[in-house]
mmCIF file of C-alpha atoms and ligand atoms in Angstrom:
data_model
loop_
_atom_site.group_PDB
_atom_site.id
_atom_site.type_symbol
_atom_site.label_atom_id
_atom_site.label_comp_id
_atom_site.label_asym_id
_atom_site.label_seq_id
_atom_site.Cartn_x
_atom_site.Cartn_y
_atom_site.Cartn_z
ATOM 1 C CA MET R 1 94.460 77.574 80.402
ATOM 2 C CA ASP R 2 92.682 74.979 78.334
ATOM 3 C CA TYR R 3 92.450 71.499 79.911
ATOM 4 C CA LYS R 4 94.340 70.085 76.907
ATOM 5 C CA ASN R 5 97.438 71.924 78.026
ATOM 6 C CA TRP R 6 97.258 71.074 81.735
ATOM 7 C CA ARG R 7 100.358 69.306 83.005
ATOM 8 C CA HIS R 8 99.704 69.178 86.748
ATOM 9 C CA VAL R 9 96.351 68.712 88.578
ATOM 10 C CA PHE R 10 95.676 68.645 92.277
ATOM 11 C CA LYS R 11 92.570 66.503 93.002
ATOM 12 C CA VAL R 12 90.910 67.806 96.126
ATOM 13 C CA ASP R 13 88.415 65.455 97.765
ATOM 14 C CA PRO R 14 85.391 67.444 99.149
ATOM 15 C CA ALA R 15 84.784 64.583 101.623
ATOM 16 C CA LYS R 16 88.146 65.176 103.291
ATOM 17 C CA GLU R 17 89.037 67.879 105.768
ATOM 18 C CA ILE R 18 91.581 70.444 104.626
ATOM 19 C CA SER R 19 92.645 73.596 106.468
ATOM 20 C CA ASP R 20 92.456 77.044 104.872
ATOM 21 C CA GLU R 21 96.261 77.329 105.062
ATOM 22 C CA ALA R 22 96.817 74.012 103.221
ATOM 23 C CA LEU R 23 94.135 74.912 100.627
ATOM 24 C CA GLU R 24 95.774 78.275 100.041
ATOM 25 C CA GLN R 25 99.127 76.631 99.425
ATOM 26 C CA ILE R 26 97.573 74.112 96.998
ATOM 27 C CA CYS R 27 95.810 76.890 95.081
ATOM 28 C CA GLU R 28 98.845 79.154 94.933
ATOM 29 C CA SER R 29 101.197 76.311 94.108
ATOM 30 C CA GLY R 30 101.306 76.931 90.337
ATOM 31 C CA THR R 31 99.207 73.817 89.595
ATOM 32 C CA ASP R 32 97.091 74.150 86.475
ATOM 33 C CA VAL R 33 93.750 73.289 88.060
ATOM 34 C CA ILE R 34 92.011 72.221 91.188
ATOM 35 C CA LEU R 35 89.926 69.166 90.263
ATOM 36 C CA VAL R 36 87.253 68.672 92.990
ATOM 37 C CA GLY R 37 86.256 65.034 93.215
ATOM 38 C CA GLY R 38 86.119 61.839 95.218
ATOM 39 C CA THR R 39 84.433 58.450 94.991
ATOM 40 C CA ASP R 40 82.174 58.593 98.015
ATOM 41 C CA GLY R 41 80.947 61.034 100.611
ATOM 42 C CA VAL R 42 80.628 63.857 98.014
ATOM 43 C CA THR R 43 77.592 66.034 98.902
ATOM 44 C CA ILE R 44 76.258 69.363 97.762
ATOM 45 C CA ASP R 45 77.397 70.910 101.073
ATOM 46 C CA ASN R 46 80.978 69.812 100.910
ATOM 47 C CA VAL R 47 81.213 70.745 97.246
ATOM 48 C CA ILE R 48 79.830 74.259 97.942
ATOM 49 C CA ASP R 49 82.314 74.607 100.766
ATOM 50 C CA ILE R 50 85.313 73.703 98.606
ATOM 51 C CA LEU R 51 84.165 75.828 95.682
ATOM 52 C CA LEU R 52 83.740 78.959 97.803
ATOM 53 C CA ARG R 53 87.083 78.442 99.451
ATOM 54 C CA VAL R 54 88.930 77.759 96.151
ATOM 55 C CA ARG R 55 87.259 80.679 94.303
ATOM 56 C CA ARG R 56 89.175 83.155 96.449
ATOM 57 C CA PHE R 57 92.232 82.316 94.269
ATOM 58 C CA SER R 58 92.756 82.674 90.505
ATOM 59 C CA VAL R 59 93.465 79.029 89.757
ATOM 60 C CA PRO R 60 90.826 77.331 87.541
ATOM 61 C CA VAL R 61 88.478 74.936 89.283
ATOM 62 C CA ALA R 62 86.746 71.860 87.792
ATOM 63 C CA LEU R 63 84.205 69.519 89.291
ATOM 64 C CA GLU R 64 84.657 65.807 88.567
ATOM 65 C CA ILE R 65 81.107 64.565 88.952
ATOM 66 C CA SER R 66 80.631 61.383 90.979
ATOM 67 C CA ASN R 67 76.894 61.880 91.654
ATOM 68 C CA VAL R 68 74.242 64.297 90.214
ATOM 69 C CA GLU R 69 73.073 65.393 93.632
ATOM 70 C CA SER R 70 76.300 67.290 94.294
ATOM 71 C CA VAL R 71 76.505 69.243 91.012
ATOM 72 C CA LEU R 72 76.262 73.047 91.229
ATOM 73 C CA ALA R 73 76.996 75.975 88.963
ATOM 74 C CA GLY R 74 80.165 78.043 89.286
ATOM 75 C CA PHE R 75 82.896 75.674 88.149
ATOM 76 C CA ASP R 76 85.026 76.371 85.076
ATOM 77 C CA TYR R 77 84.593 72.823 83.821
ATOM 78 C CA TYR R 78 82.654 69.675 84.664
ATOM 79 C CA PHE R 79 84.541 66.446 84.170
ATOM 80 C CA ILE R 80 82.343 63.407 83.612
ATOM 81 C CA PRO R 81 83.917 60.029 84.165
ATOM 82 C CA SER R 82 82.883 56.852 82.338
ATOM 83 C CA VAL R 83 84.606 53.781 83.721
ATOM 84 C CA LEU R 84 85.407 51.835 80.553
ATOM 85 C CA ASN R 85 86.523 48.762 82.363
ATOM 86 C CA SER R 86 83.533 48.611 84.713
ATOM 87 C CA ARG R 87 81.500 45.391 84.558
ATOM 88 C CA GLU R 88 78.347 47.470 84.972
ATOM 89 C CA THR R 89 76.836 49.713 82.341
ATOM 90 C CA LYS R 90 75.664 52.015 85.138
ATOM 91 C CA TRP R 91 79.211 53.491 85.439
ATOM 92 C CA VAL R 92 79.782 53.672 81.699
ATOM 93 C CA LYS R 93 76.650 55.323 80.484
ATOM 94 C CA ASP R 94 73.437 54.688 82.527
ATOM 95 C CA LEU R 95 73.939 57.352 85.179
ATOM 96 C CA HIS R 96 74.862 59.739 82.368
ATOM 97 C CA HIS R 97 71.688 58.884 80.429
ATOM 98 C CA GLU R 98 69.599 59.543 83.532
ATOM 99 C CA ALA R 99 71.336 62.872 84.189
ATOM 100 C CA ILE R 100 70.946 64.064 80.594
ATOM 101 C CA LYS R 101 67.278 62.997 80.548
ATOM 102 C CA GLU R 102 66.661 65.142 83.583
ATOM 103 C CA TYR R 103 69.006 68.104 83.032
ATOM 104 C CA GLY R 104 69.611 67.987 79.211
ATOM 105 C CA ASP R 105 67.656 71.215 78.578
ATOM 106 C CA ILE R 106 69.765 73.330 80.976
ATOM 107 C CA MET R 107 73.163 71.778 80.426
ATOM 108 C CA VAL R 108 75.982 73.940 79.077
ATOM 109 C CA TRP R 109 77.613 71.292 76.844
ATOM 110 C CA ASP R 110 80.795 73.286 76.247
ATOM 111 C CA GLU R 111 81.691 73.096 79.934
ATOM 112 C CA LEU R 112 81.478 69.333 80.018
ATOM 113 C CA VAL R 113 84.586 67.210 79.438
ATOM 114 C CA ALA R 114 84.148 63.418 79.128
ATOM 115 C CA GLU R 115 86.839 61.180 80.594
ATOM 116 C CA GLY R 116 87.344 57.511 79.730
ATOM 117 C CA TYR R 117 88.650 55.910 82.923
ATOM 118 C CA CYS R 118 90.624 52.682 82.990
ATOM 119 C CA ILE R 119 91.057 51.726 86.662
ATOM 120 C CA LEU R 120 94.029 49.404 87.357
ATOM 121 C CA ASN R 121 94.345 49.155 91.118
ATOM 122 C CA PRO R 122 91.954 46.437 92.262
ATOM 123 C CA ASP R 123 92.068 47.531 95.914
ATOM 124 C CA CYS R 124 91.127 51.194 95.463
ATOM 125 C CA LYS R 125 87.708 52.480 96.439
ATOM 126 C CA VAL R 126 86.725 53.559 92.938
ATOM 127 C CA ALA R 127 87.546 50.105 91.506
ATOM 128 C CA GLN R 128 85.365 48.430 94.121
ATOM 129 C CA VAL R 129 82.447 50.904 93.833
ATOM 130 C CA THR R 130 82.333 50.624 90.050
ATOM 131 C CA ASN R 131 83.080 46.843 89.932
ATOM 132 C CA ALA R 132 85.990 47.456 87.619
ATOM 133 C CA ASP R 133 87.704 44.545 85.876
ATOM 134 C CA THR R 134 91.319 45.348 86.761
ATOM 135 C CA ASP R 135 92.681 42.011 85.699
ATOM 136 C CA LEU R 136 93.949 43.430 82.382
ATOM 137 C CA THR R 137 96.958 42.855 80.229
ATOM 138 C CA LYS R 138 98.918 45.707 78.599
ATOM 139 C CA GLU R 139 97.097 44.850 75.384
ATOM 140 C CA ASP R 140 93.729 45.143 77.128
ATOM 141 C CA VAL R 141 94.550 48.610 78.369
ATOM 142 C CA ILE R 142 95.851 49.698 74.948
ATOM 143 C CA ALA R 143 92.625 48.446 73.417
ATOM 144 C CA TYR R 144 90.666 50.567 75.920
ATOM 145 C CA ALA R 145 92.757 53.590 75.008
ATOM 146 C CA ARG R 146 92.078 53.054 71.289
ATOM 147 C CA LEU R 147 88.391 52.568 72.001
ATOM 148 C CA ALA R 148 88.382 55.863 73.866
ATOM 149 C CA GLU R 149 90.157 57.801 71.138
ATOM 150 C CA ASN R 150 89.125 56.270 67.826
ATOM 151 C CA TYR R 151 85.660 54.990 68.596
ATOM 152 C CA PHE R 152 84.112 57.090 71.362
ATOM 153 C CA LYS R 153 86.319 60.168 70.429
ATOM 154 C CA LEU R 154 86.790 60.999 74.126
ATOM 155 C CA PRO R 155 89.019 64.011 74.850
ATOM 156 C CA ILE R 156 90.666 62.290 77.885
ATOM 157 C CA PHE R 157 91.856 58.767 78.709
ATOM 158 C CA TYR R 158 92.539 58.473 82.410
ATOM 159 C CA ILE R 159 94.741 55.703 83.713
ATOM 160 C CA GLU R 160 93.710 55.432 87.349
ATOM 161 C CA TYR R 161 95.887 53.659 89.955
ATOM 162 C CA SER R 162 94.289 55.602 92.875
ATOM 163 C CA GLY R 163 96.302 54.949 96.023
ATOM 164 C CA THR R 164 99.152 53.052 94.403
ATOM 165 C CA TYR R 165 101.939 53.907 91.987
ATOM 166 C CA GLY R 166 101.331 52.554 88.476
ATOM 167 C CA ASP R 167 103.186 50.542 85.903
ATOM 168 C CA GLN R 168 105.238 52.827 83.745
ATOM 169 C CA GLU R 169 105.391 50.344 80.897
ATOM 170 C CA ILE R 170 101.616 50.277 80.619
ATOM 171 C CA VAL R 171 101.365 54.056 80.734
ATOM 172 C CA SER R 172 104.098 54.411 78.052
ATOM 173 C CA SER R 173 102.487 51.851 75.780
ATOM 174 C CA VAL R 174 99.167 53.652 76.013
ATOM 175 C CA LYS R 175 100.759 57.061 75.320
ATOM 176 C CA GLU R 176 102.298 55.606 72.143
ATOM 177 C CA VAL R 177 98.907 54.783 70.647
ATOM 178 C CA LEU R 178 97.104 58.031 71.542
ATOM 179 C CA ASN R 179 97.120 61.066 69.190
ATOM 180 C CA ASP R 180 94.434 63.587 70.003
ATOM 181 C CA THR R 181 93.039 62.144 73.221
ATOM 182 C CA LYS R 182 94.968 63.438 76.240
ATOM 183 C CA LEU R 183 96.472 60.900 78.662
ATOM 184 C CA PHE R 184 95.802 61.617 82.319
ATOM 185 C CA TYR R 185 97.774 59.568 84.807
ATOM 186 C CA GLY R 186 96.722 59.440 88.528
ATOM 187 C CA GLY R 187 97.700 57.279 91.440
ATOM 188 C CA GLY R 188 100.166 56.953 94.261
ATOM 189 C CA ILE R 189 102.392 59.857 93.470
ATOM 190 C CA THR R 190 104.256 60.561 96.731
ATOM 191 C CA THR R 191 107.695 61.708 95.577
ATOM 192 C CA VAL R 192 109.250 64.120 93.154
ATOM 193 C CA GLU R 193 110.890 61.183 91.296
ATOM 194 C CA GLN R 194 107.547 59.457 90.672
ATOM 195 C CA ALA R 195 106.005 62.767 89.566
ATOM 196 C CA VAL R 196 108.798 63.332 87.096
ATOM 197 C CA GLU R 197 108.686 59.769 85.825
ATOM 198 C CA MET R 198 104.973 59.881 84.977
ATOM 199 C CA ALA R 199 105.171 63.456 83.695
ATOM 200 C CA ARG R 200 107.680 62.314 81.083
ATOM 201 C CA ILE R 201 105.065 59.931 79.760
ATOM 202 C CA ALA R 202 101.558 61.229 80.418
ATOM 203 C CA ASP R 203 100.152 64.539 79.203
ATOM 204 C CA THR R 204 98.756 65.336 82.613
ATOM 205 C CA VAL R 205 99.617 64.104 86.055
ATOM 206 C CA VAL R 206 97.005 64.046 88.812
ATOM 207 C CA VAL R 207 98.096 64.256 92.441
ATOM 208 C CA GLY R 208 95.528 63.404 95.089
ATOM 209 C CA ASN R 209 95.955 61.764 98.466
ATOM 210 C CA ILE R 210 99.483 62.998 99.251
ATOM 211 C CA ILE R 211 97.902 66.478 99.744
ATOM 212 C CA TYR R 212 96.407 65.060 102.953
ATOM 213 C CA ASP R 213 99.319 62.810 103.959
ATOM 214 C CA ASP R 214 102.302 65.050 103.284
ATOM 215 C CA LEU R 215 101.495 68.552 101.973
ATOM 216 C CA LYS R 216 105.134 69.542 101.577
ATOM 217 C CA GLN R 217 105.811 66.622 99.248
ATOM 218 C CA ALA R 218 102.589 67.317 97.384
ATOM 219 C CA LEU R 219 103.638 70.927 96.697
ATOM 220 C CA LYS R 220 107.018 69.779 95.370
ATOM 221 C CA THR R 221 105.292 67.706 92.642
ATOM 222 C CA VAL R 222 104.126 70.876 90.845
ATOM 223 C CA LYS R 223 107.624 72.096 89.899
ATOM 224 C CA ALA R 224 108.699 68.507 89.204
ATOM 225 C CA VAL R 225 105.918 67.871 86.740
ATOM 226 C CA LYS R 226 106.176 71.218 85.055
ATOM 227 C CA GLY R 227 109.936 70.929 84.679
ATOM 228 C CA ALA R 228 109.708 67.431 83.142
ATOM 229 C CA LEU R 229 109.761 67.133 79.370
ATOM 230 C CA ASN R 230 106.973 65.079 77.808
ATOM 231 C CA LYS R 231 108.535 62.507 75.433
HETATM 232 C C1 LIG X 1 74.222 73.463 87.505
HETATM 233 C C2 LIG X 1 74.821 72.694 86.444
HETATM 234 C C3 LIG X 1 76.161 73.002 85.956
HETATM 235 C C4 LIG X 1 74.147 71.674 85.913
HETATM 236 C C5 LIG X 1 74.738 70.668 85.096
HETATM 237 C C6 LIG X 1 73.708 69.517 84.850
HETATM 238 C C7 LIG X 1 74.243 68.189 85.168
HETATM 239 C C8 LIG X 1 73.714 67.458 86.356
HETATM 240 C C9 LIG X 1 75.151 67.655 84.365
HETATM 241 C C10 LIG X 1 75.734 66.269 84.573
HETATM 242 C C11 LIG X 1 75.807 65.546 83.285
HETATM 243 C C12 LIG X 1 76.287 64.139 83.353
HETATM 244 C C13 LIG X 1 76.407 63.345 82.148
HETATM 245 C C14 LIG X 1 76.568 63.632 84.616
HETATM 246 C C15 LIG X 1 77.056 62.175 84.819
HETATM 247 C C16 LIG X 1 76.473 61.685 86.035
HETATM 248 C C17 LIG X 1 77.215 60.596 86.802
HETATM 249 C C18 LIG X 1 76.838 60.398 88.215
HETATM 250 C C19 LIG X 1 78.136 59.797 86.198
HETATM 251 C C20 LIG X 1 78.877 58.716 86.868
HETATM 252 C C21 LIG X 1 80.271 59.063 87.158
HETATM 253 C C22 LIG X 1 81.072 57.941 87.682
HETATM 254 C C23 LIG X 1 81.425 56.829 86.748
HETATM 255 C C24 LIG X 1 81.445 57.924 88.982
HETATM 256 C C25 LIG X 1 82.212 56.826 89.594
HETATM 257 C C26 LIG X 1 83.247 57.257 90.576
HETATM 258 C C27 LIG X 1 84.359 58.023 89.899
HETATM 259 C C28 LIG X 1 84.967 57.556 88.648
HETATM 260 C C29 LIG X 1 84.766 59.135 90.515
HETATM 261 C C30 LIG X 1 85.841 59.987 90.003
HETATM 262 C C31 LIG X 1 86.732 60.437 91.171
HETATM 263 C C32 LIG X 1 87.777 59.465 91.572
HETATM 264 C C33 LIG X 1 88.243 58.361 90.677
HETATM 265 C C34 LIG X 1 88.302 59.588 92.782
HETATM 266 C C35 LIG X 1 89.415 58.688 93.271
HETATM 267 O O1 LIG X 1 89.026 58.075 94.376
HETATM 268 P P1 LIG X 1 89.128 58.707 95.862
HETATM 269 O O2 LIG X 1 87.754 59.064 96.283
HETATM 270 O O3 LIG X 1 90.119 59.836 95.880
HETATM 271 O O4 LIG X 1 89.640 57.538 96.642
HETATM 272 P P2 LIG X 1 90.252 57.610 98.130
HETATM 273 O O5 LIG X 1 89.245 58.250 99.021
HETATM 274 O O6 LIG X 1 90.542 56.171 98.482
HETATM 275 O O7 LIG X 1 91.482 58.453 98.041
HETATM 276 O O1 1GP X 2 95.094 59.954 95.302
HETATM 277 P P1 1GP X 2 96.149 59.450 94.362
HETATM 278 O O2 1GP X 2 96.617 58.111 94.657
HETATM 279 O O3 1GP X 2 97.249 60.469 94.290
HETATM 280 O O4 1GP X 2 95.488 59.390 92.953
HETATM 281 C C1 1GP X 2 95.082 60.559 92.282
HETATM 282 C C2 1GP X 2 93.848 60.395 91.479
HETATM 283 O O5 1GP X 2 94.109 59.676 90.298
HETATM 284 C C3 1GP X 2 92.684 59.805 92.187
HETATM 285 O O6 1GP X 2 91.572 59.845 91.416
HETATM 286 MG MG1 MG X 3 91.535 60.447 96.947
#
């Protein structure tokens, strides 16, 4: 299935331990994709390990690149984040420029999907690493969404609350101004109710940490998201 039609995503962090049984349940859950990614501790070894283990199942698998050293062939898609509200150009376009300078000749451009991130939880790891300015009004976030769609023409705008449940009003307001760019929501989904709530607003709902904290609850989010009607 094309990433534009994904409703539910499990984000599997290669830096975190997961048993074969748990991984099998995640892969066979009916989720639309396994997105392999994390902020830190992502290495070529742990990415190979996850790829080989997920590839035993038919679910699509994408790599969300957090450093060039851990990129390898064999994924269906490569998701490339740019943190639009980072205070440092490094996380918006400099690392990307370096990577393209080095690997531009061998890159398969059709497999790359650019994501415009807007990080809104000041305490999460990714906000700290990328020095994100999370002190934003609803209007600021809407402006980032419009920048992503109408100026940079990014296929994905990702509202990231990693580790905490987000503000529905902000997510709804962003959804209202987007047309072609898909809205990904991720952060703090721990219950079926939260999964349904965000699935009614966002195009795609990303479920991460609950996989490691409460697998049973994590698995329930798949049906919840897929059953929810997008407004
Ligand atoms: C073999 C082959 C296919 C070759 C391809 C060639 C190649 C190298 C292509 C790459 C092209 C390219 C443009 C790459 C970009 C390079 C790069 C390093 C960009 C920077 C990306 C970036 C902004 C990273 C910052 C961190 C980030 C946004 C990570 C995303 C994941 C995320 C938000 C995780 C959430 O946090 P988590 O880790 O889960 O937090 P907890 O542990 O607290 O839960
Ligand atoms: O881990 P959680 O809080 O579910 O967030 C999911 C994802 O948006 C992280 O990048
Ligand atoms: Mg995580």
